[in-house]
Short mmCIF file of C-alpha atoms and ligand atoms in Angstrom, two decimals:
data_model
loop_
_atom_site.label_atom_id
_atom_site.label_comp_id
_atom_site.label_asym_id
_atom_site.label_seq_id
_atom_site.Cartn_x
_atom_site.Cartn_y
_atom_site.Cartn_z
CA UNK P 1 -24.65 -0.78 0.35
CA UNK P 2 -26.66 -0.17 -2.27
CA UNK P 3 -23.80 1.00 -5.05
CA UNK P 4 -26.44 2.50 -7.56
CA UNK P 5 -27.53 6.15 -6.08
CA UNK P 6 -27.11 8.00 -2.24
CA UNK P 7 -23.61 9.36 -3.28
CA UNK P 8 -22.96 11.53 -0.74
CA UNK P 9 -19.33 13.08 0.51
CA UNK P 10 -17.49 11.95 4.24
CA UNK P 11 -16.89 14.87 6.15
CA UNK P 12 -15.81 14.37 10.09
CA UNK P 13 -17.23 10.37 9.49
CA UNK P 14 -21.08 12.40 8.75
CA UNK P 15 -22.46 12.08 5.27
CA UNK P 16 -22.62 15.49 3.47
CA UNK P 17 -24.72 15.81 0.26
CA UNK P 18 -23.72 18.69 -2.10
CA UNK P 19 -24.15 21.84 -2.05
CA UNK P 20 -24.79 21.20 -5.97
CA UNK P 21 -24.20 18.46 -7.58
CA UNK P 22 -22.89 17.61 -11.26
CA UNK P 23 -23.37 14.76 -13.08
CA UNK P 24 -21.57 11.42 -13.89
CA UNK P 25 -21.95 9.68 -17.47
CA UNK P 26 -20.55 6.40 -17.98
CA UNK P 27 -18.37 7.04 -20.92
CA UNK P 28 -19.76 3.28 -22.96
CA UNK P 29 -22.96 4.60 -23.29
CA UNK P 30 -22.62 8.79 -22.40
CA UNK P 31 -26.17 8.24 -20.48
CA UNK P 32 -25.83 9.80 -16.98
CA UNK P 33 -25.28 7.47 -14.48
CA UNK P 34 -25.45 9.55 -10.98
CA UNK P 35 -25.05 12.71 -9.53
CA UNK P 36 -22.13 13.46 -7.40
CA UNK P 37 -22.05 15.92 -4.63
CA UNK P 38 -20.12 19.66 -5.34
CA UNK P 39 -18.27 20.79 -3.07
CA UNK P 40 -18.34 24.11 -1.88
CA UNK P 41 -15.67 26.43 -0.73
CA UNK P 42 -17.66 26.56 3.02
CA UNK P 43 -17.42 22.15 2.93
CA UNK P 44 -14.24 22.22 2.20
CA UNK P 45 -13.42 24.06 5.28
CA UNK P 46 -15.68 22.16 7.02
CA UNK P 47 -13.81 19.09 5.24
CA UNK P 48 -10.28 20.08 6.59
CA UNK P 49 -11.67 21.49 9.54
CA UNK P 50 -12.56 17.52 10.96
CA UNK P 51 -9.49 16.92 9.26
CA UNK P 52 -7.21 19.20 11.42
CA UNK P 53 -9.42 18.37 15.14
CA UNK P 54 -8.50 14.69 14.42
CA UNK P 55 -5.23 15.04 13.57
CA UNK P 56 -3.87 15.10 17.47
CA UNK P 57 -5.46 12.38 18.52
CA UNK P 58 -4.78 10.85 16.13
CA UNK P 59 -0.84 11.32 15.13
CA UNK P 60 -0.84 10.61 19.22
CA UNK P 61 -2.16 6.82 17.67
CA UNK P 62 0.33 4.58 18.18
CA UNK P 63 1.50 3.15 15.04
CA UNK P 64 0.70 -0.07 15.66
CA UNK P 65 -2.64 1.08 16.41
CA UNK P 66 -2.88 2.30 13.04
CA UNK P 67 -1.42 -0.01 11.64
CA UNK P 68 -4.89 -2.57 12.76
CA UNK P 69 -6.52 0.41 11.11
CA UNK P 70 -5.40 0.21 7.74
CA UNK P 71 -5.86 -3.70 7.98
CA UNK P 72 -9.22 -2.74 9.23
CA UNK P 73 -9.90 -0.64 5.72
CA UNK P 74 -8.49 -3.19 3.22
CA UNK P 75 -10.76 -5.50 4.45
CA UNK P 76 -13.64 -3.84 4.03
CA UNK P 77 -12.43 -2.84 0.83
CA UNK P 78 -12.27 -6.64 -0.27
CA UNK P 79 -16.07 -6.92 1.71
CA UNK P 80 -17.57 -4.92 -0.68
CA UNK P 81 -15.36 -6.22 -4.12
CA UNK P 82 -18.30 -6.88 -5.88
CA UNK P 83 -20.19 -3.76 -5.86
CA UNK P 84 -17.29 -1.89 -6.08
CA UNK P 85 -16.11 -2.96 -9.14
CA UNK P 86 -19.30 -2.67 -11.01
CA UNK P 87 -19.26 0.30 -10.06
CA UNK P 88 -16.14 1.46 -11.15
CA UNK P 89 -16.61 -0.22 -14.75
CA UNK P 90 -19.74 1.98 -15.01
CA UNK P 91 -18.18 5.34 -14.22
CA UNK P 92 -14.67 4.57 -15.46
CA UNK P 93 -15.47 2.54 -18.24
CA UNK P 94 -13.03 -0.75 -18.01
CA UNK P 95 -13.52 -3.81 -18.41
CA UNK P 96 -14.82 -5.78 -15.08
CA UNK P 97 -12.06 -8.02 -14.68
CA UNK P 98 -9.60 -5.47 -14.78
CA UNK P 99 -12.19 -3.02 -12.25
CA UNK P 100 -11.32 -6.08 -10.07
CA UNK P 101 -7.75 -5.95 -10.38
CA UNK P 102 -8.07 -2.55 -9.57
CA UNK P 103 -10.20 -2.71 -5.90
CA UNK P 104 -8.57 -5.58 -5.11
CA UNK P 105 -4.93 -3.77 -5.28
CA UNK P 106 -6.37 -1.40 -3.65
CA UNK P 107 -6.95 -3.53 -0.97
CA UNK P 108 -3.85 -4.90 -1.04
CA UNK P 109 -1.88 -2.22 -1.54
CA UNK P 110 -2.90 -0.91 2.22
CA UNK P 111 -2.21 -4.14 3.36
CA UNK P 112 1.26 -4.58 2.02
CA UNK P 113 1.83 -0.75 3.45
CA UNK P 114 0.61 -1.32 6.77
CA UNK P 115 3.41 -3.89 7.01
CA UNK P 116 5.81 -0.82 6.48
CA UNK P 117 7.90 0.17 9.81
CA UNK P 118 8.92 3.82 10.04
CA UNK P 119 12.56 4.42 10.51
CA UNK P 120 14.75 5.90 13.13
CA UNK P 121 18.52 6.07 13.04
CA UNK P 122 21.15 6.70 15.31
CA UNK P 123 23.12 10.00 15.00
CA UNK P 124 25.50 9.71 17.94
CA UNK P 125 25.54 7.95 21.35
CA UNK P 126 28.38 9.01 23.09
CA UNK P 127 28.82 9.04 26.79
CA UNK P 128 27.94 13.50 26.16
CA UNK P 129 24.83 13.30 24.81
CA UNK P 130 22.47 10.77 22.77
CA UNK P 131 20.99 11.80 18.93
CA UNK P 132 18.32 10.05 16.97
CA UNK P 133 15.98 11.14 14.18
CA UNK P 134 12.87 10.42 13.49
CA UNK P 135 9.89 10.85 11.56
CA UNK P 136 7.00 12.42 12.58
CA UNK P 137 3.74 13.23 11.25
CA UNK P 138 2.83 16.58 8.50
CA UNK P 139 -1.02 17.30 9.81
CA UNK P 140 -3.26 16.94 6.98
CA UNK P 141 -2.95 15.86 3.57
CA UNK P 142 -4.67 16.90 0.72
CA UNK P 143 -4.70 13.91 -1.62
CA UNK P 144 -6.04 14.75 -5.43
CA UNK P 145 -6.04 11.59 -7.73
CA UNK P 146 -6.94 10.95 -11.80
CA UNK P 147 -9.98 9.34 -13.19
CA UNK P 148 -7.20 6.47 -15.04
CA UNK P 149 -6.97 4.59 -12.40
CA UNK P 150 -9.22 6.49 -9.52
CA UNK P 151 -9.37 3.82 -6.72
CA UNK P 152 -5.94 2.07 -6.52
CA UNK P 153 -4.25 5.43 -7.02
CA UNK P 154 -6.38 6.85 -4.10
CA UNK P 155 -4.79 4.83 -2.10
CA UNK P 156 -1.18 5.11 -3.29
CA UNK P 157 -1.87 8.11 -1.23
CA UNK P 158 -4.61 7.68 1.59
CA UNK P 159 -2.93 4.13 3.55
CA UNK P 160 0.61 5.62 4.26
CA UNK P 161 -0.52 9.22 4.60
CA UNK P 162 -2.79 7.39 7.39
CA UNK P 163 -0.15 5.52 8.77
CA UNK P 164 2.40 7.69 9.05
CA UNK P 165 0.08 9.68 11.55
CA UNK P 166 -1.99 12.32 9.47
CA UNK P 167 -5.36 12.88 8.64
CA UNK P 168 -6.18 13.12 4.72
CA UNK P 169 -9.22 14.92 2.89
CA UNK P 170 -9.30 12.96 -0.59
CA UNK P 171 -10.63 14.36 -4.53
CA UNK P 172 -11.42 12.20 -6.61
CA UNK P 173 -11.20 12.85 -10.28
CA UNK P 174 -14.39 14.53 -11.49
CA UNK P 175 -14.94 12.20 -14.38
CA UNK P 176 -14.82 9.15 -11.75
CA UNK P 177 -15.75 10.13 -8.10
CA UNK P 178 -18.41 7.95 -7.12
CA UNK P 179 -16.37 4.50 -5.88
CA UNK P 180 -14.44 6.59 -3.90
CA UNK P 181 -17.78 8.45 -2.65
CA UNK P 182 -18.64 4.22 -1.77
CA UNK P 183 -15.22 3.14 -0.25
CA UNK P 184 -15.62 6.82 2.11
CA UNK P 185 -19.18 5.85 3.15
CA UNK P 186 -17.90 2.20 3.56
CA UNK P 187 -14.94 3.11 6.11
CA UNK P 188 -17.11 5.86 7.89
CA UNK P 189 -17.47 3.20 11.28
CA UNK P 190 -13.52 1.66 10.90
CA UNK P 191 -11.51 5.30 10.84
CA UNK P 192 -12.75 7.97 14.02
CA UNK P 193 -14.55 10.61 12.25
CA UNK P 194 -12.53 13.26 10.39
CA UNK P 195 -9.52 10.75 9.76
CA UNK P 196 -10.38 10.19 6.21
CA UNK P 197 -12.47 12.60 4.72
CA UNK P 198 -13.69 12.43 0.87
CA UNK P 199 -15.14 15.43 -1.14
CA UNK P 200 -15.89 15.16 -4.73
CA UNK P 201 -16.58 18.10 -6.94
CA UNK P 202 -15.45 20.73 -9.89
CA UNK P 203 -12.79 22.31 -11.06
CA UNK P 204 -12.49 24.86 -8.48
CA UNK P 205 -12.19 22.16 -5.55
CA UNK P 206 -8.62 21.26 -6.67
CA UNK P 207 -6.91 24.71 -6.96
CA UNK P 208 -9.41 25.71 -3.17
CA UNK P 209 -7.09 22.10 -2.45
CA UNK P 210 -3.80 23.32 -3.48
CA UNK P 211 -4.01 26.81 -1.22
CA UNK P 212 -5.63 26.14 1.83
CA UNK P 213 -3.86 27.26 4.83
CA UNK P 214 -5.39 24.07 6.40
CA UNK P 215 -3.63 21.76 4.57
CA UNK P 216 -0.32 21.14 5.04
CA UNK P 217 0.78 18.32 1.90
CA UNK P 218 -0.48 17.96 -1.04
CA UNK P 219 0.20 14.12 -2.93
CA UNK P 220 -1.26 14.49 -6.52
CA UNK P 221 -1.26 12.48 -9.08
CA UNK P 222 -2.08 13.85 -12.75
CA UNK P 223 -0.68 15.56 -15.50
CA UNK P 224 2.50 17.46 -15.83
CA UNK P 225 0.60 19.98 -16.32
CA UNK P 226 -1.46 19.94 -13.95
CA UNK P 227 1.14 19.28 -11.63
CA UNK P 228 3.04 22.45 -12.43
CA UNK P 229 -0.18 24.78 -11.01
CA UNK P 230 -0.10 22.33 -8.12
CA UNK P 231 3.55 23.02 -7.27
CA UNK P 232 3.03 26.74 -8.03
CA UNK P 233 -0.15 27.05 -5.65
CA UNK P 234 1.64 24.65 -3.38
CA UNK P 235 4.50 26.87 -2.51
CA UNK P 236 2.37 30.13 -1.74
CA UNK P 237 2.45 28.59 2.07
CA UNK P 238 5.58 25.67 1.40
CA UNK P 239 2.81 23.10 1.23
CA UNK P 240 4.84 19.74 1.10
CA UNK P 241 3.94 18.09 -2.17
CA UNK P 242 4.55 14.68 -3.99
CA UNK P 243 3.92 14.41 -7.49
CA UNK P 244 2.93 11.64 -9.89
CA UNK P 245 2.89 12.58 -13.27
CA UNK P 246 2.77 11.74 -17.25
CA UNK P 247 5.45 9.79 -19.06
CA UNK P 248 6.46 8.02 -22.34
CA UNK P 249 7.42 5.55 -21.03
CA UNK P 250 9.73 3.54 -24.13
CA UNK P 251 9.94 -0.22 -24.37
CA UNK P 252 13.38 -1.56 -26.20
CA UNK P 253 13.04 -4.84 -27.69
CA UNK P 254 16.72 -6.34 -28.53
CA UNK P 255 17.05 -8.82 -31.52
CA UNK P 256 17.05 -12.34 -29.67
CA UNK P 257 13.90 -12.20 -28.64
CA UNK P 258 11.09 -15.57 -28.95
CA UNK P 259 8.39 -13.15 -31.50
CA UNK P 260 5.28 -14.77 -30.83
CA UNK P 261 5.51 -14.96 -26.83
CA UNK P 262 6.84 -11.64 -26.93
CA UNK P 263 3.53 -10.02 -28.94
CA UNK P 264 1.38 -10.38 -26.66
CA UNK P 265 3.01 -9.31 -23.88
CA UNK P 266 4.23 -5.83 -25.48
CA UNK P 267 0.30 -5.72 -26.70
CA UNK P 268 -1.02 -4.86 -23.46
CA UNK P 269 2.16 -3.13 -22.34
CA UNK P 270 0.54 -1.00 -24.58
CA UNK P 271 -3.05 -1.64 -24.87
CA UNK P 272 -4.11 -2.14 -20.83
CA UNK P 273 -6.35 0.12 -19.40
CA UNK P 274 -6.94 1.06 -23.10
CA UNK P 275 -3.39 2.64 -22.95
CA UNK P 276 -5.00 4.84 -20.15
CA UNK P 277 -1.92 4.47 -17.79
CA UNK P 278 1.33 6.91 -16.58
CA UNK P 279 3.27 3.89 -17.09
CA UNK P 280 2.00 1.90 -20.66
CA UNK P 281 4.72 1.42 -22.92
CA UNK P 282 3.57 4.46 -25.20
CA UNK P 283 6.55 4.25 -27.77
CA UNK P 284 8.16 0.76 -28.74
CA UNK P 285 11.83 0.79 -30.36
CA UNK P 286 12.69 -2.39 -31.65
CA UNK P 287 15.95 -3.78 -33.67
CA UNK P 288 15.54 -3.94 -36.96
CA UNK P 289 16.31 -7.56 -37.20
CA UNK P 290 13.43 -7.94 -35.86
CA UNK P 291 11.27 -5.62 -36.80
CA UNK P 292 9.03 -6.61 -39.35
CA UNK P 293 7.78 -9.86 -37.90
CA UNK P 294 7.26 -8.74 -34.23
CA UNK P 295 5.69 -5.44 -35.93
CA UNK P 296 3.33 -8.18 -37.76
CA UNK P 297 2.78 -10.04 -34.67
CA UNK P 298 1.07 -7.57 -32.65
CA UNK P 299 -0.64 -6.48 -35.17
CA UNK P 300 -2.00 -10.21 -36.16
CA UNK P 301 -2.91 -10.10 -32.29
CA UNK P 302 -3.99 -6.58 -32.11
CA UNK P 303 -7.00 -8.09 -34.58
CA UNK P 304 -8.23 -10.59 -32.21
CA UNK P 305 -8.90 -8.14 -29.13
CA UNK P 306 -12.30 -7.26 -28.14
CA UNK P 307 -13.18 -3.37 -27.50
CA UNK P 308 -17.00 -2.40 -25.90
CA UNK P 309 -18.64 -1.53 -23.22
CA UNK P 310 -16.73 -3.00 -19.85
CA UNK P 311 -19.98 -4.49 -18.57
CA UNK P 312 -20.01 -7.02 -21.05
CA UNK P 313 -18.76 -9.99 -21.03
CA UNK P 314 -15.57 -11.12 -23.43
CA UNK P 315 -15.08 -7.53 -23.43
CA UNK P 316 -11.14 -6.53 -23.14
CA UNK P 317 -10.43 -3.09 -23.64
CA UNK P 318 -13.23 -0.49 -22.89
CA UNK P 319 -13.86 2.89 -23.93
CA UNK P 320 -11.34 5.95 -23.52
CA UNK P 321 -12.63 7.88 -20.29
CA UNK P 322 -14.16 11.03 -20.63
CA UNK P 323 -14.82 13.41 -23.62
CA UNK P 324 -12.03 15.76 -23.46
CA UNK P 325 -9.24 12.96 -23.76
CA UNK P 326 -11.62 11.34 -26.42
CA UNK P 327 -10.74 14.23 -28.25
CA UNK P 328 -7.08 13.95 -27.34
CA UNK P 329 -6.67 10.93 -28.71
CA UNK P 330 -8.07 11.29 -31.94
CA UNK P 331 -6.46 14.59 -33.24
CA UNK P 332 -3.20 12.64 -32.02
CA UNK P 333 -4.77 10.86 -35.11
CA UNK P 334 -5.68 13.02 -36.97
CA UNK P 335 -1.98 14.34 -37.60
CA UNK P 336 -0.30 11.35 -37.95
CA UNK P 337 -2.93 10.88 -40.82
CA UNK P 338 -2.15 14.61 -41.60
CA UNK P 339 1.86 13.80 -41.60
CA UNK P 340 0.90 10.75 -43.98
CA UNK P 341 2.23 8.36 -41.55
CA UNK P 342 1.19 4.44 -42.27
CA UNK P 343 -1.62 2.75 -40.63
CA UNK P 344 -1.33 -0.92 -39.55
CA UNK P 345 -4.67 -0.74 -38.15
CA UNK P 346 -7.28 1.53 -36.51
CA UNK P 347 -7.15 5.45 -36.81
CA UNK P 348 -11.07 6.26 -37.03
CA UNK P 349 -13.37 6.61 -34.49
CA UNK P 350 -16.19 4.04 -33.89
CA UNK P 351 -19.76 4.70 -34.14
CA UNK P 352 -21.27 5.97 -30.91
CA UNK P 353 -22.74 6.37 -28.29
CA UNK P 354 -19.17 6.25 -26.24
CA UNK P 355 -16.22 7.38 -26.37
CA UNK P 356 -14.74 4.85 -28.63
CA UNK P 357 -11.09 4.76 -30.09
CA UNK P 358 -10.03 1.25 -32.23
CA UNK P 359 -6.94 -0.32 -31.59
CA UNK P 360 -4.39 2.20 -33.40
CA UNK P 361 -0.98 0.44 -34.37
CA UNK P 362 1.85 2.95 -36.27
CA UNK P 363 3.99 1.66 -38.44
CA UNK P 364 7.38 3.65 -38.04
CA UNK P 365 6.71 6.92 -37.49
CA UNK P 366 9.27 10.09 -37.81
CA UNK P 367 10.66 10.58 -33.84
CA UNK P 368 10.09 14.02 -33.92
CA UNK P 369 5.80 13.21 -35.07
CA UNK P 370 3.64 14.71 -32.02
CA UNK P 371 2.35 10.54 -31.17
CA UNK P 372 6.50 9.66 -30.34
CA UNK P 373 6.80 12.70 -28.65
CA UNK P 374 3.74 13.33 -26.98
CA UNK P 375 2.17 11.84 -24.11
CA UNK P 376 -0.97 9.55 -25.97
CA UNK P 377 -2.71 8.13 -22.46
CA UNK P 378 -4.65 6.16 -25.19
CA UNK P 379 -5.07 3.45 -27.60
CA UNK P 380 -2.75 4.22 -30.00
CA UNK P 381 1.09 2.75 -30.79
CA UNK P 382 4.39 3.76 -32.31
CA UNK P 383 5.79 1.11 -33.31
CA UNK P 384 9.68 2.32 -34.76
CA UNK P 385 12.68 0.29 -36.18
CA UNK P 386 15.61 1.18 -34.65
CA UNK P 387 19.09 0.10 -36.41
CA UNK P 388 21.17 -1.25 -32.77
CA UNK P 389 20.06 -0.44 -29.33
CA UNK P 390 22.07 2.29 -28.63
CA UNK P 391 20.09 4.20 -30.62
CA UNK P 392 17.13 2.91 -29.10
CA UNK P 393 18.16 4.26 -25.59
CA UNK P 394 19.07 7.79 -26.75
CA UNK P 395 15.66 8.10 -28.46
CA UNK P 396 14.38 6.35 -24.80
CA UNK P 397 16.33 9.40 -22.75
CA UNK P 398 15.78 11.91 -25.12
CA UNK P 399 12.49 13.05 -23.61
CA UNK P 400 10.67 15.84 -20.99
CA UNK P 401 9.66 12.44 -19.66
CA UNK P 402 10.94 10.33 -16.87
CA UNK P 403 8.94 7.64 -15.26
CA UNK P 404 9.17 4.43 -16.57
CA UNK P 405 10.80 2.03 -18.93
CA UNK P 406 11.58 -1.64 -20.45
CA UNK P 407 14.15 -4.05 -21.97
CA UNK P 408 12.88 -7.27 -23.71
CA UNK P 409 15.57 -10.00 -24.88
CA UNK P 410 15.80 -13.34 -24.59
CA UNK P 411 18.94 -12.34 -21.91
CA UNK P 412 17.43 -10.77 -19.17
CA UNK P 413 21.51 -9.79 -18.16
CA UNK P 414 22.33 -8.49 -21.60
CA UNK P 415 18.70 -6.67 -21.02
CA UNK P 416 19.81 -5.13 -17.27
CA UNK P 417 22.84 -3.49 -18.72
CA UNK P 418 20.89 -1.46 -21.59
CA UNK P 419 17.92 -0.90 -18.61
CA UNK P 420 20.74 0.40 -16.11
CA UNK P 421 20.70 3.22 -18.96
CA UNK P 422 17.26 4.46 -18.92
CA UNK P 423 16.81 7.98 -17.11
CA UNK P 424 13.61 6.92 -15.72
CA UNK P 425 12.52 6.09 -11.90
CA UNK P 426 11.42 2.50 -12.68
CA UNK P 427 13.38 -0.20 -15.02
CA UNK P 428 11.43 -3.51 -15.89
CA UNK P 429 13.56 -6.31 -17.14
CA UNK P 430 11.44 -8.18 -19.60
CA UNK P 431 8.02 -7.21 -18.36
CA UNK P 432 6.44 -3.76 -17.22
CA UNK P 433 4.12 -1.99 -15.14
CA UNK P 434 4.74 -4.00 -11.87
CA UNK P 435 4.28 -2.18 -8.92
CA UNK P 436 4.25 -3.15 -5.24
CA UNK P 437 3.23 -1.65 -1.80
CA UNK P 438 7.14 -2.43 -0.72
CA UNK P 439 9.09 -0.68 -3.73
CA UNK P 440 9.40 3.04 -4.07
CA UNK P 441 8.12 4.62 -7.26
CA UNK P 442 9.16 7.53 -8.68
CA UNK P 443 9.38 9.95 -11.92
CA UNK P 444 12.55 11.56 -13.07
CA UNK P 445 12.54 14.58 -14.93
CA UNK P 446 9.22 16.13 -15.40
CA UNK P 447 7.29 12.65 -14.31
CA UNK P 448 7.49 13.94 -10.99
CA UNK P 449 8.28 14.88 -7.44
CA UNK P 450 8.73 12.54 -4.77
CA UNK P 451 8.19 9.15 -4.35
CA UNK P 452 5.09 6.61 -3.74
CA UNK P 453 5.74 3.18 -2.11
CA UNK P 454 7.55 1.48 -0.10
CA UNK P 455 9.58 3.36 3.74
CA UNK P 456 10.63 6.18 1.19
CA UNK P 457 7.54 6.93 -0.12
CA UNK P 458 6.15 6.30 3.48
CA UNK P 459 9.05 9.39 4.55
CA UNK P 460 6.91 11.66 2.02
CA UNK P 461 4.63 12.19 4.88
CA UNK P 462 6.62 12.95 7.91
CA UNK P 463 8.97 15.87 8.45
CA UNK P 464 12.22 14.87 9.65
CA UNK P 465 12.76 15.69 13.70
CA UNK P 466 15.74 15.40 15.11
CA UNK P 467 16.12 14.99 18.95
CA UNK P 468 19.48 15.77 20.99
CA UNK P 469 19.17 14.35 24.32
CA UNK P 470 22.49 16.08 26.37
CA UNK P 471 23.19 13.26 29.27
CA UNK P 472 24.41 14.64 32.29
P1 NAD L 1 -4.99 15.64 -14.28
O1 NAD L 1 -3.88 16.53 -13.63
O2 NAD L 1 -6.49 16.87 -15.45
O3 NAD L 1 -6.46 15.85 -12.81
C1 NAD L 1 -5.45 15.08 -12.20
C2 NAD L 1 -6.60 15.26 -10.79
O4 NAD L 1 -6.12 16.70 -10.61
C3 NAD L 1 -8.07 15.52 -10.87
O5 NAD L 1 -8.17 14.88 -9.82
C4 NAD L 1 -8.48 17.06 -11.30
O6 NAD L 1 -9.71 17.37 -10.87
C5 NAD L 1 -7.39 17.75 -10.02
N1 NAD L 1 -6.94 18.77 -10.96
C6 NAD L 1 -7.03 20.07 -12.34
N2 NAD L 1 -6.50 20.22 -11.92
C7 NAD L 1 -6.00 20.97 -10.70
C8 NAD L 1 -5.27 22.28 -10.12
N3 NAD L 1 -5.51 23.63 -10.86
N4 NAD L 1 -5.15 22.14 -9.03
C9 NAD L 1 -6.02 20.89 -8.33
N5 NAD L 1 -6.13 19.82 -9.03
C10 NAD L 1 -6.78 20.47 -10.23
O7 NAD L 1 -5.00 14.42 -14.97
P2 NAD L 1 -6.03 12.80 -15.45
O8 NAD L 1 -6.35 13.43 -17.23
O9 NAD L 1 -7.29 13.27 -14.43
O10 NAD L 1 -5.17 12.52 -15.14
C11 NAD L 1 -4.69 11.86 -16.33
C12 NAD L 1 -2.54 12.41 -15.74
O11 NAD L 1 -2.20 11.62 -15.20
C13 NAD L 1 -1.60 11.27 -17.08
O12 NAD L 1 -0.92 12.66 -17.76
C14 NAD L 1 -0.76 10.37 -16.06
O13 NAD L 1 0.13 10.13 -16.84
C15 NAD L 1 -1.27 10.40 -15.68
N6 NAD L 1 -0.83 9.84 -14.25
C16 NAD L 1 0.38 9.44 -13.32
C17 NAD L 1 0.51 8.30 -12.12
C18 NAD L 1 1.73 8.41 -11.83
O14 NAD L 1 1.58 7.73 -10.79
N7 NAD L 1 2.94 9.31 -12.33
C19 NAD L 1 -0.65 7.51 -12.23
C20 NAD L 1 -1.80 7.90 -13.41
C21 NAD L 1 -2.01 8.94 -14.05
#
């Protein structure tokens, strides 16, 4: 397969060129790397019609058989890991090792999803009647993915949606459509036509999908701001929605930690994927007894990390993915400068080309500053000194977000007692960002509606059906 050109949409199992095209840039060079199709409204209608046409047969396909299809999807992704990871680095910017991890994770999540069972419960089994509740597919799912993990986050949706018996129209972000389009191409002979359709396009395409009368459910991952628009648009036809949105995860550090071991772990909790992770640690509340040594150890470690083009050997952090986000991150840095916050590292844009921002660490900025309160989604981290752990928990919870959080301590039980007080969908103890196809992942508060992964995630792609049989 050619991973460098001929990017087409997949509609009804066939390649479809865009009515027009849109340019996709490499964020490390700002050079155009390819033209991607810009889906027209008529083409979206075709994709939805193809998904609707494929739905009855797919729904009627036995669950075990759909599971085999998922395993075949996973195998095809793994077979093409080499080409896909290079393409992902080119369009997304992340280092090649991280791109390999992401594509592999997509394969692994689809495989893990295939091992889930659909629950069925018996409500009554008496002499008069038998009442059971089962879960039936919804119909056509519109899946919308973001640019930070374009591949794995798309397959968080595609795997369970298909396993549950739905058909899908998937739309990647216009910043990172290429790897997803190629996966669509390689799955054309794996899945029946129309079961998985992939369309790419500009800013109009998402709203067309969320308001499309032929789409029954929207599964969206992206910012909280866009999530609100998606929910509003979907409400017109009462589409089911799953929204995985933004976060401002806190890491809480107890005074009994081993500073030398912890510093690199905390660094990557914040800076992996250049900080562009919904569940990155975006503010760190460190107990005063260990604040100075840990701060210095994190900064010393940060100085050893190489920022550069993700395609180059040795790069550990790539560019910010797109110009819009690059400007947003620089704006937050500018604000901190204006407020007179103390910078321990970074703080200046790097020479172009490319959307490079150096690793930037701030020393105890005020709690009400933008860099603490807002989701930075980039390589800027505020370290915050707290008097005690109650203060840390109160500050961690005083957020509109509730995605994840972590607690770090030499004593896991002590950390767990703190973690249980966090108002977030996931709590990690002495690690962070570990996700599994078997474990539900959900956002509290403004971080989302609904669940992905695990049986709870699978059930999001179903309607409940209770069947009551009167016995003779
Ligand atoms: P975004 O909201 O700008 O875009 C996400 C997707 O929605 C893209 O495909 C975009 O084209 C599409 N879109 C934009 N406007 C739309 C509209 N009005 N209707 C329908 N679709 C529309 O988000 P982003 O900048 O791509 O991603 C970054 C954000 O995503 C961050 O806030 C991050 O925390 C969040 N995120 C959340 C999770 C999670 O699982 N909770 C995971 C990754 C990223």
